Coordinates of C-alpha atoms in Angstrom, one line a residue:
Chain A
M1 CA -38.3 -68.8 53.2
S2 CA -37.2 -67.9 49.7
N3 CA -39.2 -64.7 49.9
A4 CA -37.6 -63.7 53.1
L5 CA -34.2 -64.4 51.5
I6 CA -35.0 -62.2 48.5
L7 CA -36.1 -59.5 50.9
A8 CA -33.0 -59.7 52.9
E9 CA -30.9 -59.5 49.7
A10 CA -32.9 -56.5 48.5
T11 CA -32.4 -54.5 51.8
G12 CA -28.8 -55.7 51.8
T13 CA -28.0 -53.9 48.5
W14 CA -29.5 -50.5 49.6
P15 CA -26.4 -49.4 51.6
Y16 CA -24.3 -50.0 48.5
V17 CA -26.7 -48.0 46.3
A18 CA -26.8 -45.2 48.9
A19 CA -23.1 -45.1 49.3
S20 CA -22.6 -44.9 45.5
W21 CA -25.0 -42.1 45.0
A22 CA -23.7 -40.2 48.0
L23 CA -20.1 -40.5 47.0
V24 CA -20.8 -39.5 43.4
L25 CA -23.0 -36.6 44.1
G26 CA -20.9 -35.6 47.1
G27 CA -17.8 -35.8 45.1
M28 CA -19.3 -33.6 42.4
G29 CA -20.4 -31.1 45.0
A30 CA -17.0 -31.1 46.7
Y31 CA -15.2 -30.7 43.4
A32 CA -17.5 -27.8 42.4
L33 CA -17.0 -26.1 45.7
V34 CA -13.2 -26.4 45.6
T35 CA -13.1 -25.1 42.0
V36 CA -15.3 -22.1 42.8
V37 CA -13.4 -21.2 45.9
R38 CA -10.1 -21.4 44.1
G39 CA -11.5 -19.3 41.3
R40 CA -12.7 -16.7 43.7
R41 CA -9.4 -16.5 45.5
L42 CA -7.4 -16.2 42.2
S43 CA -9.9 -13.7 40.7
K44 CA -8.8 -11.1 43.3
K45 CA -5.3 -11.3 42.0
V46 CA -6.1 -10.8 38.3
P47 CA -7.4 -7.6 36.8
S48 CA -10.9 -7.9 35.4
E49 CA -9.9 -7.2 31.8
K50 CA -8.1 -10.5 31.9
R51 CA -11.2 -12.3 33.1
R52 CA -13.0 -12.0 29.8
W53 CA -16.1 -14.1 30.9
S54 CA -17.2 -11.7 33.7
Chain B
M1 CA -29.2 -34.0 50.4
T2 CA -25.8 -33.9 48.7
T3 CA -27.3 -32.2 45.6
E4 CA -28.5 -29.4 47.8
T5 CA -25.1 -28.7 49.2
A6 CA -23.8 -28.7 45.6
G7 CA -26.7 -26.4 44.7
S8 CA -25.8 -23.6 47.1
V9 CA -22.3 -23.7 45.7
E10 CA -23.2 -23.8 42.0
T11 CA -25.8 -21.1 42.0
S12 CA -24.1 -18.5 44.2
D13 CA -21.1 -18.0 42.1
S14 CA -22.5 -15.1 40.0
G15 CA -20.5 -12.5 41.8
P16 CA -18.1 -10.2 40.0
T17 CA -15.0 -11.9 41.3
S18 CA -15.4 -15.5 40.5
T19 CA -15.2 -18.0 37.6
G20 CA -18.9 -17.8 37.1
S21 CA -20.8 -16.0 34.4
R22 CA -24.4 -15.7 33.4
T23 CA -24.0 -18.8 31.1
T24 CA -22.5 -21.0 33.8
M25 CA -25.1 -19.9 36.3
I26 CA -27.9 -20.9 34.1
L27 CA -26.0 -24.1 33.2
G28 CA -25.5 -24.8 36.9
I29 CA -29.2 -24.4 37.7
V30 CA -30.2 -26.6 34.8
T31 CA -27.6 -29.2 36.0
L32 CA -29.1 -29.1 39.5
I33 CA -32.6 -29.6 38.1
A34 CA -31.4 -32.5 36.0
L35 CA -29.6 -34.1 39.0
G36 CA -32.8 -33.7 41.0
V37 CA -34.8 -35.5 38.3
L38 CA -32.1 -38.2 38.3
V39 CA -32.5 -38.7 42.0
L40 CA -36.3 -38.8 41.7
F41 CA -36.3 -41.4 38.9
G42 CA -33.2 -43.3 39.7
L43 CA -33.8 -43.8 43.4
I44 CA -37.5 -43.6 43.8
L45 CA -39.7 -44.0 40.7
S46 CA -37.8 -46.6 38.8
P47 CA -38.3 -50.3 39.7
A48 CA -35.7 -52.7 40.9
D49 CA -34.2 -55.1 38.3
E50 CA -35.3 -58.7 38.2
N51 CA -31.8 -60.0 38.2
Q52 CA -29.7 -57.3 39.9
G53 CA -32.3 -56.1 42.4
E54 CA -31.7 -52.6 43.8
A55 CA -28.1 -52.7 42.7
V56 CA -29.2 -51.7 39.2
R57 CA -29.7 -48.2 40.6
I58 CA -25.9 -47.9 40.8
M59 CA -25.8 -48.2 37.0
Y60 CA -27.6 -44.8 36.6
V61 CA -24.5 -43.1 38.0
H62 CA -21.9 -45.6 37.0
V63 CA -22.5 -45.8 33.3
P64 CA -22.6 -42.0 32.7
S65 CA -19.5 -41.6 34.8
A66 CA -17.6 -44.2 32.7
T67 CA -18.7 -42.6 29.4
L68 CA -17.7 -39.1 30.5
S69 CA -14.3 -40.3 31.8
Y70 CA -13.6 -41.3 28.2
V71 CA -15.0 -38.1 26.8
G72 CA -12.6 -36.2 29.1
C73 CA -9.7 -38.2 27.7
F74 CA -10.7 -37.4 24.1
L75 CA -10.9 -33.7 25.1
T76 CA -7.4 -33.9 26.6
T77 CA -5.9 -35.6 23.5
I78 CA -7.6 -33.1 21.1
G79 CA -6.5 -30.2 23.2
S80 CA -2.9 -31.5 23.3
V81 CA -2.8 -32.0 19.6
V82 CA -4.1 -28.5 18.8
Y83 CA -1.7 -27.1 21.3
L84 CA 1.3 -28.8 19.8
W85 CA 0.2 -27.9 16.3
R86 CA -1.0 -24.3 16.8
K87 CA 0.6 -23.3 20.1
S88 CA -2.8 -22.3 21.4
Q89 CA -2.9 -21.8 25.1
W90 CA -6.7 -22.0 25.1
W91 CA -6.6 -25.6 23.9
E92 CA -3.9 -26.5 26.3
L93 CA -6.0 -25.3 29.2
V94 CA -9.0 -27.3 27.7
A95 CA -6.8 -30.4 27.8
Y96 CA -5.8 -29.7 31.4
A97 CA -9.4 -29.1 32.6
G98 CA -10.6 -32.1 30.6
A99 CA -8.0 -34.4 32.2
E100 CA -8.7 -33.3 35.7
V101 CA -12.5 -33.7 35.4
A102 CA -11.9 -37.0 33.6
A103 CA -9.9 -38.2 36.6
L104 CA -12.8 -37.3 38.9
F105 CA -15.3 -39.2 36.8
T106 CA -12.9 -42.1 36.5
A107 CA -12.7 -42.2 40.3
F108 CA -16.5 -42.2 40.4
T109 CA -16.6 -45.1 37.9
L110 CA -14.2 -47.2 39.9
V111 CA -15.9 -46.5 43.3
T112 CA -19.4 -47.2 42.0
G113 CA -18.1 -50.2 40.0
M114 CA -16.7 -51.7 43.2
L115 CA -19.8 -50.9 45.2
W116 CA -21.9 -52.6 42.5
G117 CA -19.5 -55.6 42.5
R118 CA -19.8 -56.3 46.2
P119 CA -23.5 -57.2 46.3
T120 CA -23.5 -58.7 42.7
W121 CA -20.3 -60.7 42.6
G122 CA -19.6 -60.9 46.3
V123 CA -16.2 -59.1 46.0
F124 CA -15.2 -55.5 45.6
W125 CA -12.8 -56.2 42.8
V126 CA -12.7 -58.7 40.0
W127 CA -10.3 -58.5 37.1
D128 CA -13.0 -57.6 34.8
A129 CA -11.8 -56.2 31.5
R130 CA -13.8 -53.0 31.9
L131 CA -12.9 -52.3 35.5
T132 CA -9.2 -53.1 34.8
S133 CA -9.0 -50.8 31.9
E134 CA -10.8 -48.0 33.8
A135 CA -8.2 -48.4 36.6
M136 CA -5.4 -48.2 34.0
L137 CA -7.1 -45.1 32.6
M138 CA -6.9 -43.5 36.1
L139 CA -3.2 -44.2 36.3
L140 CA -2.6 -42.7 32.8
L141 CA -4.6 -39.6 33.8
L142 CA -2.6 -39.3 37.0
G143 CA 0.6 -39.4 34.9
Y144 CA -0.6 -36.6 32.7
L145 CA -1.7 -34.5 35.7
A146 CA 1.6 -35.1 37.4
V147 CA 3.5 -33.7 34.4
R148 CA 1.0 -30.8 34.0
R149 CA 1.5 -29.8 37.6
L150 CA 5.3 -29.8 37.6
A151 CA 6.9 -26.9 39.3
A152 CA 8.5 -25.5 36.1
D153 CA 7.9 -22.8 33.5
Y154 CA 4.6 -22.8 31.7
E155 CA 6.2 -23.7 28.4
V156 CA 8.0 -26.7 29.9
R157 CA 5.0 -28.0 31.7
A158 CA 2.5 -27.5 28.9
K159 CA 4.6 -29.0 26.2
R160 CA 5.6 -32.1 28.1
A161 CA 2.1 -32.6 29.3
A162 CA 0.8 -32.2 25.7
I163 CA 3.1 -35.1 24.6
V164 CA 1.6 -37.2 27.3
G165 CA -1.9 -36.0 26.5
L166 CA -1.4 -36.7 22.8
L167 CA -0.7 -40.3 23.6
L168 CA -3.6 -40.7 26.1
V169 CA -6.2 -41.9 23.7
P170 CA -3.9 -44.3 21.7
N171 CA -2.8 -45.7 25.1
V172 CA -6.4 -46.1 26.2
F173 CA -7.2 -48.0 23.1
I174 CA -4.2 -50.3 23.3
V175 CA -4.7 -50.9 27.0
R176 CA -8.4 -51.8 26.5
Q177 CA -7.6 -54.1 23.7
S178 CA -4.9 -55.9 25.6
V179 CA -6.9 -56.2 28.8
Q180 CA -9.9 -57.6 26.8
W181 CA -7.7 -60.2 25.1
W182 CA -6.0 -61.0 28.4
R183 CA -9.3 -61.7 30.1
T184 CA -11.2 -63.4 27.3
L185 CA -8.3 -65.8 26.6
H186 CA -8.3 -67.2 30.1
Q187 CA -11.9 -67.4 31.2
T188 CA -15.4 -67.2 29.9
P189 CA -16.5 -63.8 28.7
T190 CA -16.6 -61.3 31.5
L191 CA -19.8 -60.4 33.3
S192 CA -21.4 -57.4 31.6
L193 CA -22.0 -54.4 33.7
S194 CA -25.1 -53.2 31.9
G195 CA -28.3 -55.2 32.3
A196 CA -29.3 -57.5 29.5
E197 CA -32.3 -55.4 28.6
I198 CA -33.3 -52.1 30.1
Q199 CA -36.6 -50.7 29.4
G200 CA -39.2 -48.1 30.4
L201 CA -38.4 -46.2 33.6
M202 CA -35.1 -47.8 34.0
L203 CA -34.0 -46.7 30.5
F204 CA -35.4 -43.2 31.2
S205 CA -33.4 -43.1 34.5
L206 CA -30.2 -44.1 32.7
F207 CA -30.9 -41.5 30.0
T208 CA -31.5 -38.8 32.7
G209 CA -28.2 -39.8 34.2
F210 CA -26.4 -39.2 30.9
I211 CA -28.0 -35.8 30.5
A212 CA -27.4 -34.7 34.1
F213 CA -23.8 -35.9 34.2
T214 CA -23.0 -34.4 30.8
L215 CA -24.3 -31.0 32.0
A216 CA -22.3 -31.4 35.3
F217 CA -19.2 -32.3 33.2
I218 CA -19.5 -29.2 31.0
W219 CA -20.0 -27.0 34.0
M220 CA -17.0 -28.4 35.7
V221 CA -14.8 -28.2 32.6
I222 CA -15.7 -24.5 32.1
H223 CA -15.0 -23.6 35.7
R224 CA -11.8 -25.6 35.8
F225 CA -10.7 -24.0 32.6
R226 CA -11.2 -20.6 34.0
V227 CA -9.4 -21.5 37.2
A228 CA -6.5 -22.8 35.1
W229 CA -6.4 -19.6 33.1
L230 CA -6.4 -17.5 36.3
E231 CA -3.6 -19.7 37.7
E232 CA -1.4 -19.0 34.6
Q233 CA -2.2 -15.3 34.8
V234 CA -1.2 -15.1 38.4
D235 CA 2.0 -17.1 37.6
A236 CA 2.9 -14.9 34.7
E237 CA 2.1 -11.7 36.7
G238 CA 4.2 -12.9 39.7
L239 CA 7.1 -13.4 37.3
D240 CA 6.6 -9.9 35.8
A241 CA 6.4 -8.3 39.2
A242 CA 9.6 -10.1 40.3
I243 CA 11.4 -8.9 37.1
A244 CA 10.2 -5.3 37.6
E245 CA 11.4 -5.5 41.2
R246 CA 14.8 -6.6 40.2
R247 CA 15.0 -3.9 37.5
A248 CA 14.1 -1.3 40.1
E249 CA 16.8 -2.6 42.4
G250 CA 19.3 -2.3 39.6
V251 CA 18.4 1.3 39.0
I252 CA 18.8 2.3 42.6
S253 CA 22.2 0.7 43.3
Chain C
M1 CA 18.3 -40.2 5.3
I2 CA 20.0 -37.5 7.4
M3 CA 17.7 -38.5 10.2
L4 CA 19.0 -42.1 10.1
S5 CA 22.7 -41.1 10.0
D6 CA 22.1 -38.8 12.9
A7 CA 20.4 -41.6 14.8
W8 CA 23.4 -43.8 14.1
L9 CA 25.7 -41.1 15.4
I10 CA 23.8 -40.7 18.7
A11 CA 23.4 -44.4 19.2
R12 CA 27.1 -45.0 18.8
K13 CA 27.9 -42.1 21.2
D14 CA 25.6 -43.5 23.9
L15 CA 26.7 -47.1 23.5
K16 CA 30.4 -46.0 23.6
L17 CA 29.6 -44.1 26.8
E18 CA 28.0 -47.1 28.3
L19 CA 30.9 -49.4 27.3
R20 CA 33.4 -47.0 28.9
S21 CA 31.5 -46.1 32.1
R22 CA 30.4 -49.7 32.7
V23 CA 27.5 -48.5 34.8
A24 CA 25.2 -51.0 32.9
L25 CA 27.7 -53.8 33.4
N26 CA 28.5 -53.0 37.1
Q27 CA 25.1 -52.0 38.4
V28 CA 22.1 -52.7 36.1
I29 CA 23.0 -56.3 35.3
P30 CA 23.7 -57.2 38.9
F31 CA 20.4 -55.6 39.8
A32 CA 18.6 -57.6 37.2
I33 CA 20.0 -60.9 38.6
L34 CA 19.2 -59.7 42.1
V35 CA 15.6 -59.3 41.1
L36 CA 15.5 -62.9 39.9
V37 CA 17.0 -64.1 43.2
L38 CA 14.5 -62.0 45.1
F39 CA 11.6 -63.6 43.3
A40 CA 13.0 -67.0 44.3
F41 CA 13.0 -65.8 47.9
A42 CA 9.5 -64.4 47.7
L43 CA 8.0 -67.5 46.0
D44 CA 8.8 -70.9 47.3
P45 CA 11.3 -72.5 44.8
D46 CA 10.4 -76.0 45.7
R47 CA 6.8 -76.0 44.6
G48 CA 7.4 -75.4 40.9
L49 CA 5.9 -71.9 41.3
L50 CA 8.9 -70.2 39.8
E51 CA 8.9 -72.3 36.7
K52 CA 5.2 -71.8 36.2
A53 CA 5.5 -68.0 36.7
T54 CA 8.6 -67.7 34.6
P55 CA 7.2 -65.5 31.8
G56 CA 5.7 -63.0 34.2
L57 CA 8.7 -62.8 36.5
Y58 CA 11.0 -62.5 33.5
W59 CA 9.2 -59.5 32.0
V60 CA 8.8 -57.8 35.4
A61 CA 12.5 -58.1 35.9
V62 CA 13.1 -56.8 32.4
L63 CA 10.8 -53.8 33.0
F64 CA 12.4 -52.8 36.3
S65 CA 16.0 -53.2 35.3
G66 CA 15.2 -51.6 32.0
L67 CA 13.8 -48.6 33.8
L68 CA 17.2 -48.2 35.5
A69 CA 18.9 -48.3 32.1
M70 CA 16.6 -45.7 30.8
Q71 CA 17.0 -43.4 33.8
R72 CA 20.7 -43.7 33.1
S73 CA 20.3 -42.9 29.4
F74 CA 18.8 -39.5 30.2
S75 CA 20.8 -38.5 33.3
V76 CA 23.8 -38.7 31.0
E77 CA 22.2 -36.0 28.9
A78 CA 21.0 -33.8 31.8
A79 CA 24.5 -33.2 33.2
D80 CA 26.8 -30.3 32.2
G81 CA 24.4 -28.7 29.7
V82 CA 24.7 -31.6 27.3
T83 CA 21.0 -30.9 26.3
D84 CA 22.0 -27.5 25.0
A85 CA 24.9 -28.9 23.2
L86 CA 22.7 -31.5 21.6
R87 CA 20.2 -28.8 20.5
L88 CA 23.0 -26.7 19.1
S89 CA 24.6 -29.6 17.3
G90 CA 22.0 -29.3 14.5
L91 CA 21.1 -32.9 14.6
A92 CA 17.6 -33.7 13.5
P93 CA 15.4 -34.1 16.6
A94 CA 13.9 -37.3 15.1
G95 CA 17.4 -38.6 14.6
I96 CA 18.2 -37.9 18.2
Y97 CA 15.1 -39.8 19.2
L98 CA 15.8 -42.8 17.1
G99 CA 19.4 -42.9 18.2
K100 CA 18.5 -42.9 21.8
T101 CA 15.9 -45.5 21.2
L102 CA 18.4 -47.7 19.4
S103 CA 20.9 -47.5 22.2
V104 CA 18.3 -48.2 24.8
A105 CA 17.1 -51.1 22.7
V106 CA 20.6 -52.6 22.4
Q107 CA 21.1 -52.4 26.2
L108 CA 17.7 -54.0 26.8
L109 CA 18.5 -56.8 24.4
V110 CA 21.7 -57.6 26.3
L111 CA 19.8 -57.5 29.5
E112 CA 17.1 -59.8 28.1
V113 CA 19.5 -62.4 26.9
L114 CA 21.3 -62.4 30.3
L115 CA 18.0 -62.7 32.1
G116 CA 16.9 -65.5 29.8
V117 CA 20.0 -67.4 30.7
G118 CA 19.4 -66.6 34.4
V119 CA 15.8 -67.8 34.2
A120 CA 16.8 -71.1 32.5
V121 CA 19.5 -71.8 35.0
L122 CA 18.0 -70.5 38.2
Y123 CA 14.3 -71.4 37.7
G124 CA 15.0 -74.6 35.7
T125 CA 12.6 -73.5 33.0
S126 CA 12.9 -75.6 29.8
I127 CA 12.8 -73.3 26.8
T128 CA 10.7 -74.1 23.7
G129 CA 9.1 -72.3 20.9
W130 CA 12.3 -70.3 19.9
L131 CA 10.7 -68.5 16.9
L132 CA 7.9 -67.0 19.0
L133 CA 10.3 -66.2 21.9
I134 CA 12.7 -64.3 19.7
A135 CA 9.9 -62.4 17.9
T136 CA 8.4 -61.5 21.3
I137 CA 11.7 -60.3 22.6
V138 CA 12.3 -58.2 19.4
V139 CA 8.9 -56.4 19.4
A140 CA 8.7 -56.0 23.2
T141 CA 12.1 -54.5 23.2
A142 CA 11.1 -52.1 20.4
A143 CA 7.9 -51.2 22.3
I144 CA 9.7 -50.6 25.6
S145 CA 12.5 -48.6 24.1
T146 CA 10.3 -46.4 21.9
A147 CA 7.9 -45.5 24.7
G148 CA 10.7 -45.4 27.3
T149 CA 12.7 -42.9 25.3
L150 CA 9.8 -40.6 24.6
F151 CA 8.7 -40.5 28.2
G152 CA 12.3 -40.4 29.3
V153 CA 12.6 -37.1 27.6
V154 CA 9.3 -35.9 29.0
A155 CA 10.8 -36.5 32.5
A156 CA 14.3 -35.4 31.6
G157 CA 16.0 -32.5 33.4
L158 CA 13.4 -32.3 36.1
R159 CA 14.1 -32.6 39.8
V160 CA 11.4 -35.2 40.1
R161 CA 12.4 -37.4 37.1
E162 CA 13.3 -40.5 39.2
T163 CA 9.8 -40.7 40.5
L164 CA 8.0 -39.3 37.5
L165 CA 9.4 -41.7 34.8
P166 CA 8.0 -44.9 36.5
L167 CA 4.6 -43.2 37.0
L168 CA 4.4 -42.2 33.4
L169 CA 6.0 -45.3 31.8
L170 CA 4.7 -48.3 33.7
P171 CA 1.0 -47.8 33.1
V172 CA 1.7 -47.2 29.5
L173 CA 3.8 -50.3 29.2
A174 CA 1.1 -52.5 30.9
P175 CA -0.1 -53.8 27.5
V176 CA 3.5 -54.7 26.6
L177 CA 3.8 -56.6 29.9
I178 CA 0.6 -58.4 29.4
G179 CA 1.4 -59.2 25.7
S180 CA 5.0 -60.3 26.2
T181 CA 4.0 -62.5 29.2
R182 CA 1.1 -64.2 27.3
A183 CA 3.3 -64.7 24.3
F184 CA 6.0 -66.3 26.4
E185 CA 3.5 -68.5 28.1
A186 CA 2.2 -69.6 24.7
A187 CA 5.7 -70.4 23.5
L188 CA 6.7 -72.3 26.7
S189 CA 3.5 -74.3 26.8
G190 CA 3.9 -75.4 23.2
T191 CA 0.9 -73.5 21.8
P192 CA 2.6 -70.7 19.8
S193 CA -0.4 -69.9 17.7
E194 CA -1.9 -68.2 20.8
G195 CA 1.1 -65.9 21.1
W196 CA 1.2 -64.3 17.7
P197 CA -1.7 -61.9 18.1
W198 CA 0.2 -60.4 21.1
V199 CA 3.3 -59.9 18.9
G200 CA 1.0 -58.0 16.5
L201 CA -0.4 -55.8 19.3
M202 CA 3.1 -54.9 20.5
S203 CA 4.2 -54.1 17.0
V204 CA 1.2 -51.7 16.7
F205 CA 2.3 -50.2 20.1
A206 CA 5.9 -49.7 18.9
A207 CA 4.7 -48.2 15.6
V208 CA 2.5 -45.7 17.4
Y209 CA 5.4 -44.6 19.6
V210 CA 7.9 -44.3 16.8
V211 CA 5.5 -42.0 15.0
A212 CA 4.8 -40.0 18.1
G213 CA 8.5 -39.8 19.0
I214 CA 9.5 -38.6 15.5
F215 CA 6.9 -35.8 15.5
G216 CA 7.0 -35.0 19.2
F217 CA 10.7 -34.8 19.7
G218 CA 11.0 -31.5 17.8
P219 CA 8.7 -29.5 20.1
L220 CA 10.3 -31.1 23.2
M221 CA 13.8 -30.2 22.1
E222 CA 13.1 -26.6 21.3
E223 CA 11.7 -25.7 24.7
S224 CA 13.0 -23.7 27.6

């Protein structure tokens, strides 16, 4: 009985764990994507001597 | 899964017309490896906690996010101070990039905190001192970003945002202090988010989380900084072009 | 010294303006009383909720009506190029800051006294712990007006200032709301010793903002 309860609790937390990790890693990926895309779009408008890192 | 999508983005930005450079490409690859190691240890190899169960795995992303949200705030305040003192645009852009990335990590902290709270406390939100001050931090950062993104001249935006940024860290301290007193005066000390004692693989997972998230933070700040720099260049150039156009009109008529 | 006399000049000018235009009298104060009445509508007045929640309701009413007074204090400067005139006047920026803070603080004090009377009459709250109440009102007013003036200038002259100022100011003032409410609760419940740390915290807050305002006002004034 108590074992089954612990098991149910353990499986019950996995969705929350998965959601946290997915949201954080997904959020990072999405932010990285948006930043890189914006950078590419803006880079075309700026002469390369002003982009001192490239 | 999600790391892979981020991977194709982060590694393929080495083209000539982008915010990437050799350094950031290497940094991006190292970040991805670190995130991969984090997934391996955090989700698979490390054991479940005796008290918290599987929910302890949320800590490996939650705690580093919270720490880096504060690091971002410090970056913003330092950048704002140097900008007001030396009129250095470089530092102003550091402050801006730091604030935006800090807001992202604050959002992560809040979301993971709530997702941890639901299975642990039974509710998404409790007026825990740390969660509340993190929420206030989010609002303070949104205020800074709102000022920084005003539709106004660069000088106006930057200077006003720098005043807000200058006060960011003092505000965070005062808010934290007041929220802590507020909660501890009324009920027993708040439930601590970090486990009582973390050892072995769990400690290693948390440590990996710190490294991976710090690398990701640096990568994001560098890229955001460059995007901000490009934005200001485009802004200034647009203005120059408009002035040149007007002058040309004047000559003709 | 010059800074202080400049501050006095600005404060007198602002207060004279308020006295003559009567906007505070005719609009802000009625609004403050309206807020008190709305709270009574929202919370059932028969169950003693109002009396129990008096400290919180009082300070929320002060914050919201004070926000109106602050908006007003800077829309006065934004019109007709007054900002340029102020800049050309050669007054010390720190003096201008302190002067505006002083005038906002005086208006807030008037508002707080009236709201205090309103709370005592409308909510039937019995008032005790006078020393702590007065100390709280003084430091909270200092905190709200120092921060409000600084962020008021950050938002001044912008098209979005009506929406920007609350967004900037209210999160910043959260510790003041917490502190003043707890201190009032302590005073009204007859345990004033619990309230004094909050008075200390709010004094630190006000001190931080006075320093930031004195040094930050110069750069803000010379822009654009």
